[in-house]
XYZ file of C-alpha atoms in Angstrom:
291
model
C -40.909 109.231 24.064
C -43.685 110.303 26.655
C -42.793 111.540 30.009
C -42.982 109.165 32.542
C -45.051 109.632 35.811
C -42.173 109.210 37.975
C -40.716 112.544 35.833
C -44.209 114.412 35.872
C -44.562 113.828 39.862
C -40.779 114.775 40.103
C -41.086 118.265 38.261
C -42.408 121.076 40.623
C -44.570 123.804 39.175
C -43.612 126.853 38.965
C -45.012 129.031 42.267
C -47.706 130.959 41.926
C -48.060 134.597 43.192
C -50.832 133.481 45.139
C -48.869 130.448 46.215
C -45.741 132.626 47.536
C -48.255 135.201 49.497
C -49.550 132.487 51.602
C -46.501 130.961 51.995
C -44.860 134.119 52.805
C -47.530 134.567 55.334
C -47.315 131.361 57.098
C -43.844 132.059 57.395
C -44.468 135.355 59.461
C -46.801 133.334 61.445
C -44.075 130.993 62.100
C -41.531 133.174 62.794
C -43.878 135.061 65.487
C -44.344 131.408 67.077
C -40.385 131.090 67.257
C -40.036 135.041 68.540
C -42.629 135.662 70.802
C -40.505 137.942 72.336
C -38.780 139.697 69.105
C -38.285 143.404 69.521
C -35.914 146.162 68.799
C -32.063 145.246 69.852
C -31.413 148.647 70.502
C -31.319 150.233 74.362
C -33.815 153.455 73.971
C -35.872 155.584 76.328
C -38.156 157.662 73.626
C -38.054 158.963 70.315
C -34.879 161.035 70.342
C -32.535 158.491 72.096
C -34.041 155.486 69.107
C -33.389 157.540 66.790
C -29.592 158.421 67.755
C -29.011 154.564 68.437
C -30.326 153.930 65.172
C -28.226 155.974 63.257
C -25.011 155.046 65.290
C -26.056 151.744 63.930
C -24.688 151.480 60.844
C -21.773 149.174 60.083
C -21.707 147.875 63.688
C -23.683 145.739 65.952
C -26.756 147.057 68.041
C -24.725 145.538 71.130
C -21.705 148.187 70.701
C -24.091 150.967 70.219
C -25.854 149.814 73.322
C -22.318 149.825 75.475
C -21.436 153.553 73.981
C -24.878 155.238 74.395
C -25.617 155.231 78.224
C -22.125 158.019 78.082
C -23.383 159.805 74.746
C -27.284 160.553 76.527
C -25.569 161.130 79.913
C -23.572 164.176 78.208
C -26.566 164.914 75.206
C -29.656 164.551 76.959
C -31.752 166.423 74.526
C -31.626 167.445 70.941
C -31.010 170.875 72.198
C -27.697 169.653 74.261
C -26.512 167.519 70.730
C -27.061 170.229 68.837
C -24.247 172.410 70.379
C -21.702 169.688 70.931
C -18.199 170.173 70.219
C -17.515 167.803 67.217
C -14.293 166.304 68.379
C -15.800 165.628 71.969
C -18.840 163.776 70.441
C -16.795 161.900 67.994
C -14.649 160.405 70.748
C -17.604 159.527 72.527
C -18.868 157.896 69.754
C -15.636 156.306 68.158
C -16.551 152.847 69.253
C -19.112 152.502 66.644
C -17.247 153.251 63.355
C -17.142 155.873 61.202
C -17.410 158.487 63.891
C -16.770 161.560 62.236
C -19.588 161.123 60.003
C -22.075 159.931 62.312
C -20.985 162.937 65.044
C -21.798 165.353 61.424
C -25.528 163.068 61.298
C -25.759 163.988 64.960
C -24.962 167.194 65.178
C -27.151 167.857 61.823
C -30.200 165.949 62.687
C -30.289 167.657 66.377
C -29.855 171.213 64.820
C -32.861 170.136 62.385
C -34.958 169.150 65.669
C -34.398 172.219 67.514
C -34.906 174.778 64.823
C -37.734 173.248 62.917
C -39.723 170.984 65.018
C -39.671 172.403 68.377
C -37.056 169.693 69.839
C -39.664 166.800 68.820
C -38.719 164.127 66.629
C -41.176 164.029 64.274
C -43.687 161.506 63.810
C -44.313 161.412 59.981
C -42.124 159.365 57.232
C -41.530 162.584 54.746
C -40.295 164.846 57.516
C -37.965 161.912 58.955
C -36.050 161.366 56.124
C -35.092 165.349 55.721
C -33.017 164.581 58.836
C -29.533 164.504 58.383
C -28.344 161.024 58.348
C -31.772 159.529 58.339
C -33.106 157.036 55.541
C -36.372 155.154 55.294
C -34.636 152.228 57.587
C -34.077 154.346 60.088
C -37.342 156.279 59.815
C -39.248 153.206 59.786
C -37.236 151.876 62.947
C -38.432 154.893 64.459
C -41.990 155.103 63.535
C -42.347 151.025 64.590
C -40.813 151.222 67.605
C -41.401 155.037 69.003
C -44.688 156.028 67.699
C -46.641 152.698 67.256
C -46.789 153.143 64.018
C -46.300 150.729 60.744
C -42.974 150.265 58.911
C -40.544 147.418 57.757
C -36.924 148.123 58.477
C -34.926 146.707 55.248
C -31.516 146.404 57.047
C -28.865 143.499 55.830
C -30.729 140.897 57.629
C -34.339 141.954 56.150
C -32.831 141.824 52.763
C -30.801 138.715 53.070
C -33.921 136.426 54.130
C -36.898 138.586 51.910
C -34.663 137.394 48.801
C -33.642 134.155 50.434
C -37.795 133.489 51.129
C -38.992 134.424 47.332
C -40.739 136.952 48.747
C -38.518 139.821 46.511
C -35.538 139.834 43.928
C -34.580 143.270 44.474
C -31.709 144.324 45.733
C -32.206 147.955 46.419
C -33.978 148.593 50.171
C -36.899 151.043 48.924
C -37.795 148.000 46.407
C -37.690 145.243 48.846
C -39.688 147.446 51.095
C -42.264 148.147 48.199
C -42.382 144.195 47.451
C -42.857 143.023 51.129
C -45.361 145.666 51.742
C -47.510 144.039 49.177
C -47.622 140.982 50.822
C -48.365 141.644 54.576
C -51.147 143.535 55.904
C -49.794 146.653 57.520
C -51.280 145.369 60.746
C -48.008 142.751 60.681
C -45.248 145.217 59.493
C -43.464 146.620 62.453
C -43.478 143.151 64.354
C -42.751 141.093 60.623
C -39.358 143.182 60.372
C -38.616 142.111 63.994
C -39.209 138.612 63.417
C -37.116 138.280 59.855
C -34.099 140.352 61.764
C -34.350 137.911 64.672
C -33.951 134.837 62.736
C -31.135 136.130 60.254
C -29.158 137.397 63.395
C -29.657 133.635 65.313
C -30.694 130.954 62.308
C -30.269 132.543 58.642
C -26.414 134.177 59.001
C -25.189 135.471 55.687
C -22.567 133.551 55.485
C -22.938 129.929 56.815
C -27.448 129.527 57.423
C -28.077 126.939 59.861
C -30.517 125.510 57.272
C -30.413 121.935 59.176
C -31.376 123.850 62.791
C -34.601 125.894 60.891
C -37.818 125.333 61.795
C -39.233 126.901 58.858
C -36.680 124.935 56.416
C -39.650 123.412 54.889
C -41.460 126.759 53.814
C -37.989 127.852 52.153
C -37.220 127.978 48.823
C -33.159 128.414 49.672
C -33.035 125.245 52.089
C -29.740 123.453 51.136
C -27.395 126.800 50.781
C -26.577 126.045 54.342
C -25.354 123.835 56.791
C -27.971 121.070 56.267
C -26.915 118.420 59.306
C -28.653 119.324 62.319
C -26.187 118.528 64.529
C -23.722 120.776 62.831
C -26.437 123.175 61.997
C -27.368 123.606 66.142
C -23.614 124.974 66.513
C -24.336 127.617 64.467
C -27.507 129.009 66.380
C -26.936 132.172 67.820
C -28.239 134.524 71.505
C -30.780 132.793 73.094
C -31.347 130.272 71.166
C -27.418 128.800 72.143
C -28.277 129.850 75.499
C -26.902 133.027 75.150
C -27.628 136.441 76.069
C -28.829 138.747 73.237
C -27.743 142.316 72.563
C -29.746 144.324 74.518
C -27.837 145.619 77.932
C -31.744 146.432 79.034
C -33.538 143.785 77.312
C -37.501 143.906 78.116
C -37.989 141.334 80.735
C -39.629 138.273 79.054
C -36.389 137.597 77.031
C -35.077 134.178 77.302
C -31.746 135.672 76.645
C -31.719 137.173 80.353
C -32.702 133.400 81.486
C -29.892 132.106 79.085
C -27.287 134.601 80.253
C -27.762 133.230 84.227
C -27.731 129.940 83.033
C -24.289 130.207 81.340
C -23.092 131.452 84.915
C -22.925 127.882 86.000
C -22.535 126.247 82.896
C -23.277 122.599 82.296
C -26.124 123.348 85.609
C -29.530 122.586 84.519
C -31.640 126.027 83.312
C -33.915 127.222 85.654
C -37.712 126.289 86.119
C -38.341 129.774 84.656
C -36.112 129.128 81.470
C -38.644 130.065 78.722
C -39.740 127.475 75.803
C -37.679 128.627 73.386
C -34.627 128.276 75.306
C -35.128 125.422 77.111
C -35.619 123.590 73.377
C -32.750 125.627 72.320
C -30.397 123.947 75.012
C -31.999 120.649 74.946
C -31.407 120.213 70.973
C -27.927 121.471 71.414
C -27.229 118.816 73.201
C -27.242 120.636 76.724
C -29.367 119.915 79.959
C -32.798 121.250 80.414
């Protein structure tokens, strides 16, 4: 029997390379409408402190690092300081993150690596980053983005999650998903991309319960449906700013909403203020909250 019309129109073709680029890239251009303001969650002044914070990161939230580092920099200043700190004093310092003793060792390493071979100076180059104790291409890339001003995408849990969840990759190991993605954006977009796909699986696309029904970009993804698809149940799981919350930053750069959200939550149930950005005032108002 011959298809039927109905069938034919029903059947999707298959996507097309081509197809998933300029999807994939009208995503990003999405996501940078939603995040205006997306930028590293991590507190840092210069090279040496970002790249501490970011190795501290692992296995625990950017907002505990940024509640333990403002003691750790007080007492380690400079490379030269970290490099000569007594093991169990730094671990203690740094116990609130997890797995101390092995990130005080990363510290310890990475700061004797500074001083003897490069002068005290992070260095600015990929190759000579990832000789660093403790440093990987994530955190190398973090560090080139955001210190230097140069281009990298940071393949954390988040980046990963959402490049699969998009079609953009399959792969599950970080250097491939970094390879894949890296084919797909210009390397104008990198550093701010990574930023952008972090932001929305930390607020929108959670691992474990994606507010699928709450995405603006639901109709550009291939995984729509794995999710909460209501939207009123969906809103509940939105997360920082765009619940009206504060983000994770103790010094967040000063046009985040979240710093708007978090004086708003003061006086809850009070109407935001007339400088409530956009994104938060939609945020509240689809929650079901006063403007």
């Amino acid at each position: 029997m011959a298809e039927s019309k109905v069938a034919k129109a029903g059947r999707k073709k298959p996507e097309t390379h081509l197809g998933m680029v300029r999807r994939a890239r009208k995503i990003n251009r999405e996501l940078a409408e939603l995040y205006p303001y997306a930028h590293p969650e991590l507190d840092f002044d210069g090279p040496f402190q970002l790249l501490v914070a970011t190795v501290l990161s692992a296995q625990t939230t950017d907002l505990r690092v940024n509640q333990t580092t403002p003691a750790l920099f007080a007492k380690y200043p400079t490379p030269e300081d970290l490099a000569a700190a007594v093991p169990e004093e730094l671990e203690e310092i740094i116990r609130p993150t997890g797995f101390f003793r092995a990130k005080a060792k990363s510290l310890i390493g990475l700061s004797i690596a500074l001083r003897d071979r490069y002068d005290g100076e992070v260095p600015r180059k990929l190759e000579d980053l990832v000789t660093l104790p403790g440093v990987g291409r994530k955190t190398a890339n973090v560090v080139i983005g955001n210190a230097f001003g140069g281009a990298g995408i940071t393949v954390d849990t988040h980046f990963g999650r959402l490049a699969r969840r998009f079609g953009w990759t399959t792969a599950e190991d970080p250097e491939q998903v970094e390879a894949d993605v890296m084919a797909i954006f210009p390397k104008s977009e990198w550093t701010m991309l990574s930023h952008r796909v972090v932001f929305h699986g930390r607020r929108v696309c959670h691992a474990r319960k994606p507010a699928c029904g709450a995405c603006p970009i639901a109709p550009l993804c291939p995984s729509y449906g794995i999710g909460e698809t209501d939207p009123d149940q969906a809103r509940k799981l939105l997360k920082y700013e765009l619940a009206g919350q504060p983000g994770q930053r103790l010094r967040p750069p000063a046009d985040f909403p979240g710093e708007v959200a978090a004086r708003a939550e003061v006086a809850a149930g009070h109407p935001l203020p007339d400088t409530a950005p956009d994104a938060v005032r939609a945020a509240r108002k689809n929650a079901g909250g006063q403007e």
